[in-house]
mmCIF file of N, CA and C in Angstrom:
data_model
loop_
_atom_site.group_PDB
_atom_site.id
_atom_site.type_symbol
_atom_site.label_atom_id
_atom_site.label_comp_id
_atom_site.label_asym_id
_atom_site.label_seq_id
_atom_site.Cartn_x
_atom_site.Cartn_y
_atom_site.Cartn_z
ATOM 1 N N MET A 1 13.514 20.400 1.113
ATOM 2 C CA MET A 1 12.240 19.825 0.719
ATOM 3 C C MET A 1 12.183 18.363 1.180
ATOM 4 N N LYS A 2 11.078 17.993 1.828
ATOM 5 C CA LYS A 2 10.927 16.623 2.300
ATOM 6 C C LYS A 2 10.585 15.704 1.132
ATOM 7 N N SER A 3 11.147 14.488 1.179
ATOM 8 C CA SER A 3 10.766 13.514 0.160
ATOM 9 C C SER A 3 9.418 12.921 0.540
ATOM 10 N N ASN A 4 8.722 12.424 -0.451
ATOM 11 C CA ASN A 4 7.444 11.766 -0.185
ATOM 12 C C ASN A 4 7.677 10.503 0.629
ATOM 13 N N ARG A 5 6.802 10.268 1.583
ATOM 14 C CA ARG A 5 6.874 9.078 2.416
ATOM 15 C C ARG A 5 5.829 8.086 1.920
ATOM 16 N N ILE A 6 6.260 6.841 1.748
ATOM 17 C CA ILE A 6 5.382 5.768 1.296
ATOM 18 C C ILE A 6 5.410 4.649 2.327
ATOM 19 N N MET A 7 4.216 4.157 2.683
ATOM 20 C CA MET A 7 4.120 2.986 3.557
ATOM 21 C C MET A 7 3.749 1.783 2.696
ATOM 22 N N ILE A 8 4.497 0.699 2.865
ATOM 23 C CA ILE A 8 4.241 -0.553 2.160
ATOM 24 C C ILE A 8 3.715 -1.551 3.189
ATOM 25 N N ILE A 9 2.531 -2.115 2.910
ATOM 26 C CA ILE A 9 1.917 -3.070 3.835
ATOM 27 C C ILE A 9 1.720 -4.386 3.095
ATOM 28 N N ASP A 10 2.458 -5.402 3.513
ATOM 29 C CA ASP A 10 2.330 -6.728 2.904
ATOM 30 C C ASP A 10 2.882 -7.748 3.885
ATOM 31 N N ASP A 11 2.207 -8.891 3.985
ATOM 32 C CA ASP A 11 2.675 -9.926 4.904
ATOM 33 C C ASP A 11 3.808 -10.757 4.322
ATOM 34 N N GLU A 12 4.108 -10.593 3.040
ATOM 35 C CA GLU A 12 5.212 -11.332 2.419
ATOM 36 C C GLU A 12 6.482 -10.479 2.454
ATOM 37 N N PRO A 13 7.486 -10.892 3.258
ATOM 38 C CA PRO A 13 8.712 -10.101 3.371
ATOM 39 C C PRO A 13 9.388 -9.831 2.020
ATOM 40 N N MET A 14 9.352 -10.795 1.105
ATOM 41 C CA MET A 14 10.012 -10.582 -0.194
ATOM 42 C C MET A 14 9.354 -9.443 -0.971
ATOM 43 N N ILE A 15 8.045 -9.347 -0.922
ATOM 44 C CA ILE A 15 7.331 -8.270 -1.624
ATOM 45 C C ILE A 15 7.649 -6.931 -0.961
ATOM 46 N N ARG A 16 7.584 -6.891 0.375
ATOM 47 C CA ARG A 16 7.917 -5.648 1.101
ATOM 48 C C ARG A 16 9.321 -5.186 0.755
ATOM 49 N N ASP A 17 10.286 -6.110 0.809
ATOM 50 C CA ASP A 17 11.683 -5.755 0.542
ATOM 51 C C ASP A 17 11.870 -5.278 -0.894
ATOM 52 N N MET A 18 11.246 -5.971 -1.845
ATOM 53 C CA MET A 18 11.376 -5.591 -3.250
ATOM 54 C C MET A 18 10.825 -4.184 -3.480
ATOM 55 N N LEU A 19 9.632 -3.902 -2.941
ATOM 56 C CA LEU A 19 9.049 -2.565 -3.105
ATOM 57 C C LEU A 19 9.871 -1.507 -2.374
ATOM 58 N N GLN A 20 10.357 -1.850 -1.195
ATOM 59 C CA GLN A 20 11.171 -0.900 -0.436
ATOM 60 C C GLN A 20 12.427 -0.524 -1.217
ATOM 61 N N GLN A 21 13.102 -1.515 -1.783
ATOM 62 C CA GLN A 21 14.306 -1.234 -2.566
ATOM 63 C C GLN A 21 13.975 -0.447 -3.832
ATOM 64 N N MET A 22 12.962 -0.874 -4.553
ATOM 65 C CA MET A 22 12.587 -0.232 -5.811
ATOM 66 C C MET A 22 12.217 1.238 -5.597
ATOM 67 N N LEU A 23 11.377 1.498 -4.610
ATOM 68 C CA LEU A 23 10.920 2.869 -4.380
ATOM 69 C C LEU A 23 11.965 3.705 -3.656
ATOM 70 N N GLY A 24 12.769 3.061 -2.804
ATOM 71 C CA GLY A 24 13.861 3.766 -2.148
ATOM 72 C C GLY A 24 14.880 4.290 -3.156
ATOM 73 N N ARG A 25 15.147 3.492 -4.187
ATOM 74 C CA ARG A 25 16.082 3.936 -5.248
ATOM 75 C C ARG A 25 15.540 5.146 -6.007
ATOM 76 N N GLU A 26 14.232 5.314 -5.989
ATOM 77 C CA GLU A 26 13.610 6.462 -6.656
ATOM 78 C C GLU A 26 13.605 7.703 -5.764
ATOM 79 N N GLY A 27 14.111 7.564 -4.533
ATOM 80 C CA GLY A 27 14.223 8.706 -3.641
ATOM 81 C C GLY A 27 13.093 8.867 -2.637
ATOM 82 N N TYR A 28 12.199 7.907 -2.598
ATOM 83 C CA TYR A 28 11.096 7.980 -1.640
ATOM 84 C C TYR A 28 11.550 7.477 -0.272
ATOM 85 N N GLU A 29 10.988 8.063 0.773
ATOM 86 C CA GLU A 29 11.209 7.578 2.137
ATOM 87 C C GLU A 29 10.202 6.453 2.368
ATOM 88 N N ILE A 30 10.678 5.304 2.812
ATOM 89 C CA ILE A 30 9.837 4.121 2.915
ATOM 90 C C ILE A 30 9.693 3.668 4.365
ATOM 91 N N VAL A 31 8.467 3.339 4.745
ATOM 92 C CA VAL A 31 8.198 2.643 6.002
ATOM 93 C C VAL A 31 7.384 1.402 5.631
ATOM 94 N N THR A 32 7.496 0.359 6.433
ATOM 95 C CA THR A 32 6.809 -0.889 6.105
ATOM 96 C C THR A 32 6.033 -1.417 7.306
ATOM 97 N N ALA A 33 5.041 -2.242 6.991
ATOM 98 C CA ALA A 33 4.275 -2.952 8.018
ATOM 99 C C ALA A 33 3.893 -4.305 7.442
ATOM 100 N N GLU A 34 3.793 -5.308 8.315
ATOM 101 C CA GLU A 34 3.524 -6.665 7.844
ATOM 102 C C GLU A 34 2.041 -6.985 7.727
ATOM 103 N N HIS A 35 1.167 -6.109 8.250
ATOM 104 C CA HIS A 35 -0.285 -6.295 8.120
ATOM 105 C C HIS A 35 -0.975 -4.993 8.530
ATOM 106 N N GLY A 36 -2.276 -4.956 8.321
ATOM 107 C CA GLY A 36 -3.037 -3.741 8.577
ATOM 108 C C GLY A 36 -3.012 -3.261 10.009
ATOM 109 N N LYS A 37 -3.052 -4.181 10.966
ATOM 110 C CA LYS A 37 -3.025 -3.773 12.374
ATOM 111 C C LYS A 37 -1.705 -3.076 12.706
ATOM 112 N N ALA A 38 -0.590 -3.633 12.240
ATOM 113 C CA ALA A 38 0.717 -3.010 12.480
ATOM 114 C C ALA A 38 0.779 -1.626 11.824
ATOM 115 N N ALA A 39 0.190 -1.502 10.646
ATOM 116 C CA ALA A 39 0.182 -0.213 9.956
ATOM 117 C C ALA A 39 -0.602 0.829 10.750
ATOM 118 N N LEU A 40 -1.777 0.460 11.232
ATOM 119 C CA LEU A 40 -2.584 1.403 12.020
ATOM 120 C C LEU A 40 -1.885 1.782 13.314
ATOM 121 N N ASP A 41 -1.248 0.815 13.971
ATOM 122 C CA ASP A 41 -0.486 1.109 15.196
ATOM 123 C C ASP A 41 0.615 2.118 14.905
ATOM 124 N N TRP A 42 1.332 1.937 13.792
ATOM 125 C CA TRP A 42 2.415 2.853 13.421
ATOM 126 C C TRP A 42 1.849 4.241 13.124
ATOM 127 N N LEU A 43 0.760 4.294 12.361
ATOM 128 C CA LEU A 43 0.167 5.585 11.976
ATOM 129 C C LEU A 43 -0.271 6.393 13.201
ATOM 130 N N LYS A 44 -0.813 5.728 14.208
ATOM 131 C CA LYS A 44 -1.288 6.421 15.409
ATOM 132 C C LYS A 44 -0.151 7.110 16.156
ATOM 133 N N GLN A 45 1.081 6.599 15.997
ATOM 134 C CA GLN A 45 2.217 7.156 16.727
ATOM 135 C C GLN A 45 3.168 7.966 15.854
ATOM 136 N N ALA A 46 2.906 8.014 14.563
ATOM 137 C CA ALA A 46 3.838 8.670 13.640
ATOM 138 C C ALA A 46 3.812 10.186 13.797
ATOM 139 N N ASP A 47 4.987 10.777 13.692
ATOM 140 C CA ASP A 47 5.077 12.237 13.716
ATOM 141 C C ASP A 47 4.695 12.829 12.351
ATOM 142 N N ARG A 48 4.829 12.028 11.309
ATOM 143 C CA ARG A 48 4.474 12.467 9.952
ATOM 144 C C ARG A 48 3.897 11.269 9.213
ATOM 145 N N HIS A 49 2.712 11.432 8.685
ATOM 146 C CA HIS A 49 2.062 10.324 7.995
ATOM 147 C C HIS A 49 2.598 10.157 6.581
ATOM 148 N N PRO A 50 2.443 8.977 6.021
ATOM 149 C CA PRO A 50 2.859 8.782 4.634
ATOM 150 C C PRO A 50 1.933 9.556 3.689
ATOM 151 N N ASP A 51 2.459 9.879 2.535
ATOM 152 C CA ASP A 51 1.666 10.521 1.483
ATOM 153 C C ASP A 51 0.903 9.470 0.687
ATOM 154 N N LEU A 52 1.451 8.241 0.696
ATOM 155 C CA LEU A 52 0.894 7.152 -0.092
ATOM 156 C C LEU A 52 1.049 5.850 0.681
ATOM 157 N N ILE A 53 0.024 5.011 0.608
ATOM 158 C CA ILE A 53 0.102 3.668 1.179
ATOM 159 C C ILE A 53 -0.111 2.672 0.050
ATOM 160 N N ILE A 54 0.783 1.687 -0.017
ATOM 161 C CA ILE A 54 0.644 0.572 -0.958
ATOM 162 C C ILE A 54 0.337 -0.648 -0.110
ATOM 163 N N THR A 55 -0.850 -1.215 -0.295
ATOM 164 C CA THR A 55 -1.250 -2.313 0.576
ATOM 165 C C THR A 55 -1.719 -3.540 -0.196
ATOM 166 N N ASP A 56 -1.296 -4.684 0.308
ATOM 167 C CA ASP A 56 -1.829 -5.956 -0.159
ATOM 168 C C ASP A 56 -3.246 -6.055 0.387
ATOM 169 N N LEU A 57 -4.054 -6.901 -0.207
ATOM 170 C CA LEU A 57 -5.427 -7.055 0.271
ATOM 171 C C LEU A 57 -5.614 -8.258 1.177
ATOM 172 N N ILE A 58 -4.854 -9.333 0.973
ATOM 173 C CA ILE A 58 -5.010 -10.543 1.780
ATOM 174 C C ILE A 58 -3.819 -10.666 2.732
ATOM 175 N N MET A 59 -4.084 -10.450 4.030
ATOM 176 C CA MET A 59 -3.041 -10.502 5.062
ATOM 177 C C MET A 59 -3.658 -10.975 6.367
ATOM 178 N N PRO A 60 -2.832 -11.489 7.275
ATOM 179 C CA PRO A 60 -3.339 -11.829 8.612
ATOM 180 C C PRO A 60 -3.559 -10.555 9.437
ATOM 181 N N CYS A 61 -4.215 -10.699 10.548
ATOM 182 C CA CYS A 61 -4.463 -9.640 11.554
ATOM 183 C C CYS A 61 -5.442 -8.569 11.080
ATOM 184 N N LYS A 62 -5.216 -7.979 9.937
ATOM 185 C CA LYS A 62 -6.155 -7.023 9.352
ATOM 186 C C LYS A 62 -5.862 -6.947 7.866
ATOM 187 N N GLU A 63 -6.825 -7.408 7.088
ATOM 188 C CA GLU A 63 -6.666 -7.425 5.634
ATOM 189 C C GLU A 63 -6.798 -6.023 5.059
ATOM 190 N N GLY A 64 -6.304 -5.869 3.851
ATOM 191 C CA GLY A 64 -6.405 -4.593 3.161
ATOM 192 C C GLY A 64 -7.833 -4.127 2.962
ATOM 193 N N LEU A 65 -8.750 -5.067 2.711
ATOM 194 C CA LEU A 65 -10.145 -4.685 2.514
ATOM 195 C C LEU A 65 -10.781 -4.160 3.805
ATOM 196 N N GLU A 66 -10.265 -4.550 4.949
ATOM 197 C CA GLU A 66 -10.704 -3.980 6.229
ATOM 198 C C GLU A 66 -9.996 -2.647 6.489
ATOM 199 N N LEU A 67 -8.758 -2.580 6.067
ATOM 200 C CA LEU A 67 -7.904 -1.430 6.354
ATOM 201 C C LEU A 67 -8.285 -0.187 5.546
ATOM 202 N N ILE A 68 -8.600 -0.360 4.271
ATOM 203 C CA ILE A 68 -8.830 0.788 3.383
ATOM 204 C C ILE A 68 -9.912 1.730 3.915
ATOM 205 N N PRO A 69 -11.106 1.229 4.314
ATOM 206 C CA PRO A 69 -12.106 2.179 4.823
ATOM 207 C C PRO A 69 -11.664 2.887 6.104
ATOM 208 N N GLU A 70 -10.908 2.193 6.952
ATOM 209 C CA GLU A 70 -10.392 2.830 8.166
ATOM 210 C C GLU A 70 -9.407 3.936 7.820
ATOM 211 N N LEU A 71 -8.526 3.665 6.849
ATOM 212 C CA LEU A 71 -7.570 4.689 6.424
ATOM 213 C C LEU A 71 -8.290 5.895 5.851
ATOM 214 N N LYS A 72 -9.270 5.652 4.999
ATOM 215 C CA LYS A 72 -9.997 6.756 4.365
ATOM 216 C C LYS A 72 -10.756 7.589 5.399
ATOM 217 N N ALA A 73 -11.277 6.938 6.440
ATOM 218 C CA ALA A 73 -12.005 7.664 7.476
ATOM 219 C C ALA A 73 -11.062 8.491 8.361
ATOM 220 N N SER A 74 -9.931 7.912 8.735
ATOM 221 C CA SER A 74 -9.016 8.572 9.670
ATOM 222 C C SER A 74 -7.962 9.449 8.998
ATOM 223 N N TYR A 75 -7.565 9.087 7.780
ATOM 224 C CA TYR A 75 -6.476 9.792 7.080
ATOM 225 C C TYR A 75 -6.884 10.035 5.628
ATOM 226 N N PRO A 76 -7.916 10.853 5.394
ATOM 227 C CA PRO A 76 -8.448 11.001 4.025
ATOM 228 C C PRO A 76 -7.447 11.572 3.021
ATOM 229 N N GLU A 77 -6.406 12.232 3.509
ATOM 230 C CA GLU A 77 -5.421 12.826 2.599
ATOM 231 C C GLU A 77 -4.439 11.799 2.032
ATOM 232 N N ILE A 78 -4.332 10.643 2.650
ATOM 233 C CA ILE A 78 -3.384 9.621 2.189
ATOM 234 C C ILE A 78 -3.958 8.906 0.972
ATOM 235 N N ARG A 79 -3.144 8.833 -0.082
ATOM 236 C CA ARG A 79 -3.535 8.104 -1.285
ATOM 237 C C ARG A 79 -3.224 6.623 -1.078
ATOM 238 N N ILE A 80 -3.981 5.748 -1.757
ATOM 239 C CA ILE A 80 -3.839 4.302 -1.536
ATOM 240 C C ILE A 80 -3.761 3.551 -2.857
ATOM 241 N N ILE A 81 -2.749 2.691 -2.955
ATOM 242 C CA ILE A 81 -2.659 1.709 -4.037
ATOM 243 C C ILE A 81 -2.909 0.342 -3.405
ATOM 244 N N ALA A 82 -3.902 -0.371 -3.922
ATOM 245 C CA ALA A 82 -4.204 -1.725 -3.442
ATOM 246 C C ALA A 82 -3.712 -2.719 -4.480
ATOM 247 N N PHE A 83 -3.106 -3.810 -4.019
ATOM 248 C CA PHE A 83 -2.705 -4.864 -4.954
ATOM 249 C C PHE A 83 -3.013 -6.218 -4.359
ATOM 250 N N SER A 84 -3.228 -7.201 -5.258
ATOM 251 C CA SER A 84 -3.591 -8.530 -4.781
ATOM 252 C C SER A 84 -3.285 -9.581 -5.830
ATOM 253 N N GLY A 85 -2.954 -10.754 -5.333
ATOM 254 C CA GLY A 85 -2.799 -11.917 -6.195
ATOM 255 C C GLY A 85 -4.000 -12.839 -6.089
ATOM 256 N N GLY A 86 -5.016 -12.382 -5.364
ATOM 257 C CA GLY A 86 -6.213 -13.193 -5.191
ATOM 258 C C GLY A 86 -6.055 -14.180 -4.048
ATOM 259 N N SER A 87 -7.090 -14.968 -3.871
ATOM 260 C CA SER A 87 -7.073 -16.019 -2.854
ATOM 261 C C SER A 87 -7.830 -17.206 -3.414
ATOM 262 N N LYS A 88 -7.876 -18.272 -2.638
ATOM 263 C CA LYS A 88 -8.569 -19.462 -3.136
ATOM 264 C C LYS A 88 -10.081 -19.247 -3.200
ATOM 265 N N HIS A 89 -10.571 -18.206 -2.536
ATOM 266 C CA HIS A 89 -12.014 -17.960 -2.501
ATOM 267 C C HIS A 89 -12.478 -16.868 -3.462
ATOM 268 N N ILE A 90 -11.615 -15.921 -3.760
ATOM 269 C CA ILE A 90 -12.002 -14.757 -4.575
ATOM 270 C C ILE A 90 -10.879 -14.440 -5.549
ATOM 271 N N ASP A 91 -11.235 -14.140 -6.797
ATOM 272 C CA ASP A 91 -10.208 -13.793 -7.780
ATOM 273 C C ASP A 91 -9.734 -12.356 -7.540
ATOM 274 N N PRO A 92 -8.516 -12.035 -8.017
ATOM 275 C CA PRO A 92 -7.961 -10.707 -7.730
ATOM 276 C C PRO A 92 -8.780 -9.564 -8.318
ATOM 277 N N ASP A 93 -9.388 -9.752 -9.494
ATOM 278 C CA ASP A 93 -10.161 -8.653 -10.080
ATOM 279 C C ASP A 93 -11.334 -8.262 -9.190
ATOM 280 N N THR A 94 -12.008 -9.242 -8.616
ATOM 281 C CA THR A 94 -13.126 -8.956 -7.709
ATOM 282 C C THR A 94 -12.623 -8.226 -6.468
ATOM 283 N N GLN A 95 -11.518 -8.692 -5.905
ATOM 284 C CA GLN A 95 -10.942 -8.032 -4.728
ATOM 285 C C GLN A 95 -10.562 -6.590 -5.048
ATOM 286 N N LEU A 96 -9.955 -6.384 -6.201
ATOM 287 C CA LEU A 96 -9.517 -5.037 -6.577
ATOM 288 C C LEU A 96 -10.703 -4.125 -6.841
ATOM 289 N N ASP A 97 -11.783 -4.662 -7.405
ATOM 290 C CA ASP A 97 -13.006 -3.870 -7.592
ATOM 291 C C ASP A 97 -13.572 -3.438 -6.239
ATOM 292 N N ILE A 98 -13.569 -4.353 -5.286
ATOM 293 C CA ILE A 98 -14.050 -4.030 -3.934
ATOM 294 C C ILE A 98 -13.159 -2.955 -3.311
ATOM 295 N N ALA A 99 -11.839 -3.103 -3.469
ATOM 296 C CA ALA A 99 -10.896 -2.119 -2.924
ATOM 297 C C ALA A 99 -11.173 -0.735 -3.505
ATOM 298 N N SER A 100 -11.472 -0.681 -4.789
ATOM 299 C CA SER A 100 -11.794 0.590 -5.434
ATOM 300 C C SER A 100 -13.056 1.198 -4.821
ATOM 301 N N CYS A 101 -14.072 0.381 -4.626
ATOM 302 C CA CYS A 101 -15.321 0.856 -4.017
ATOM 303 C C CYS A 101 -15.101 1.352 -2.587
ATOM 304 N N LEU A 102 -14.136 0.768 -1.892
ATOM 305 C CA LEU A 102 -13.846 1.153 -0.510
ATOM 306 C C LEU A 102 -12.975 2.405 -0.412
ATOM 307 N N GLY A 103 -12.401 2.840 -1.552
ATOM 308 C CA GLY A 103 -11.633 4.077 -1.527
ATOM 309 C C GLY A 103 -10.211 4.015 -2.033
ATOM 310 N N ALA A 104 -9.735 2.848 -2.476
ATOM 311 C CA ALA A 104 -8.374 2.783 -3.031
ATOM 312 C C ALA A 104 -8.308 3.632 -4.303
ATOM 313 N N ASP A 105 -7.238 4.402 -4.431
ATOM 314 C CA ASP A 105 -7.088 5.302 -5.577
ATOM 315 C C ASP A 105 -6.640 4.568 -6.833
ATOM 316 N N LYS A 106 -5.863 3.509 -6.660
ATOM 317 C CA LYS A 106 -5.372 2.683 -7.780
ATOM 318 C C LYS A 106 -5.389 1.239 -7.322
ATOM 319 N N GLN A 107 -5.500 0.343 -8.297
ATOM 320 C CA GLN A 107 -5.483 -1.083 -8.001
ATOM 321 C C GLN A 107 -4.599 -1.777 -9.023
ATOM 322 N N MET A 108 -3.925 -2.829 -8.594
ATOM 323 C CA MET A 108 -3.153 -3.641 -9.530
ATOM 324 C C MET A 108 -3.028 -5.067 -9.032
ATOM 325 N N SER A 109 -2.925 -5.976 -9.989
ATOM 326 C CA SER A 109 -2.777 -7.395 -9.686
ATOM 327 C C SER A 109 -1.316 -7.731 -9.441
ATOM 328 N N LYS A 110 -1.086 -8.730 -8.588
ATOM 329 C CA LYS A 110 0.249 -9.321 -8.427
ATOM 330 C C LYS A 110 0.327 -10.492 -9.397
ATOM 331 N N PRO A 111 1.434 -10.727 -10.017
ATOM 332 C CA PRO A 111 2.618 -9.857 -10.009
ATOM 333 C C PRO A 111 2.379 -8.632 -10.881
ATOM 334 N N PHE A 112 3.080 -7.547 -10.561
ATOM 335 C CA PHE A 112 2.966 -6.314 -11.342
ATOM 336 C C PHE A 112 4.329 -5.991 -11.924
ATOM 337 N N GLU A 113 4.318 -5.230 -12.999
ATOM 338 C CA GLU A 113 5.576 -4.814 -13.612
ATOM 339 C C GLU A 113 6.081 -3.552 -12.920
ATOM 340 N N ARG A 114 7.398 -3.459 -12.801
ATOM 341 C CA ARG A 114 8.044 -2.340 -12.114
ATOM 342 C C ARG A 114 7.553 -0.998 -12.650
ATOM 343 N N HIS A 115 7.556 -0.828 -13.959
ATOM 344 C CA HIS A 115 7.184 0.470 -14.528
ATOM 345 C C HIS A 115 5.722 0.822 -14.253
ATOM 346 N N VAL A 116 4.859 -0.182 -14.136
ATOM 347 C CA VAL A 116 3.443 0.070 -13.837
ATOM 348 C C VAL A 116 3.306 0.614 -12.411
ATOM 349 N N MET A 117 4.016 0.009 -11.462
ATOM 350 C CA MET A 117 3.972 0.492 -10.082
ATOM 351 C C MET A 117 4.560 1.895 -9.987
ATOM 352 N N LEU A 118 5.719 2.117 -10.612
ATOM 353 C CA LEU A 118 6.343 3.443 -10.538
ATOM 354 C C LEU A 118 5.458 4.518 -11.151
ATOM 355 N N GLU A 119 4.810 4.201 -12.245
ATOM 356 C CA GLU A 119 3.908 5.152 -12.893
ATOM 357 C C GLU A 119 2.729 5.487 -11.975
ATOM 358 N N ALA A 120 2.159 4.484 -11.325
ATOM 359 C CA ALA A 120 1.036 4.711 -10.403
ATOM 360 C C ALA A 120 1.479 5.574 -9.217
ATOM 361 N N VAL A 121 2.653 5.270 -8.677
ATOM 362 C CA VAL A 121 3.179 6.060 -7.536
ATOM 363 C C VAL A 121 3.388 7.506 -7.949
ATOM 364 N N ARG A 122 4.044 7.716 -9.074
ATOM 365 C CA ARG A 122 4.299 9.099 -9.539
ATOM 366 C C ARG A 122 2.997 9.853 -9.773
ATOM 367 N N GLU A 123 2.034 9.186 -10.376
ATOM 368 C CA GLU A 123 0.751 9.831 -10.659
ATOM 369 C C GLU A 123 0.048 10.262 -9.371
ATOM 370 N N LEU A 124 0.009 9.387 -8.388
ATOM 371 C CA LEU A 124 -0.700 9.708 -7.142
ATOM 372 C C LEU A 124 0.039 10.724 -6.291
ATOM 373 N N LEU A 125 1.337 10.836 -6.451
ATOM 374 C CA LEU A 125 2.102 11.785 -5.651
ATOM 375 C C LEU A 125 2.329 13.122 -6.354
ATOM 376 N N SER A 126 1.904 13.225 -7.589
ATOM 377 C CA SER A 126 2.119 14.493 -8.326
ATOM 378 C C SER A 126 1.089 15.545 -7.942
#
């Protein structure tokens, strides 16, 4: 039986590494990308797509708010968790509401608690 594959998209290496370690310990296969453009490039060449994508909303090259509608259009079967710590222009709740309207299945603010993320991942992959 194949393990679930999760893609983590965040421009902050510490966040990517933390999520990769946390979810890897739970038995998930993890792939990472530093921004939305890198994620789309990887997806176009992947032999097997992720079951779940966890994406930050504020990133260089292609933000999560740009990425989510593209993912939903091209890969409607992939579930999406959007997370954000906000920006100087928009608070995280507004960003997360927009992400939900664009198709994200779950939303959470940074910082998030480990058990909250694990619960969201398990729910979307069940």
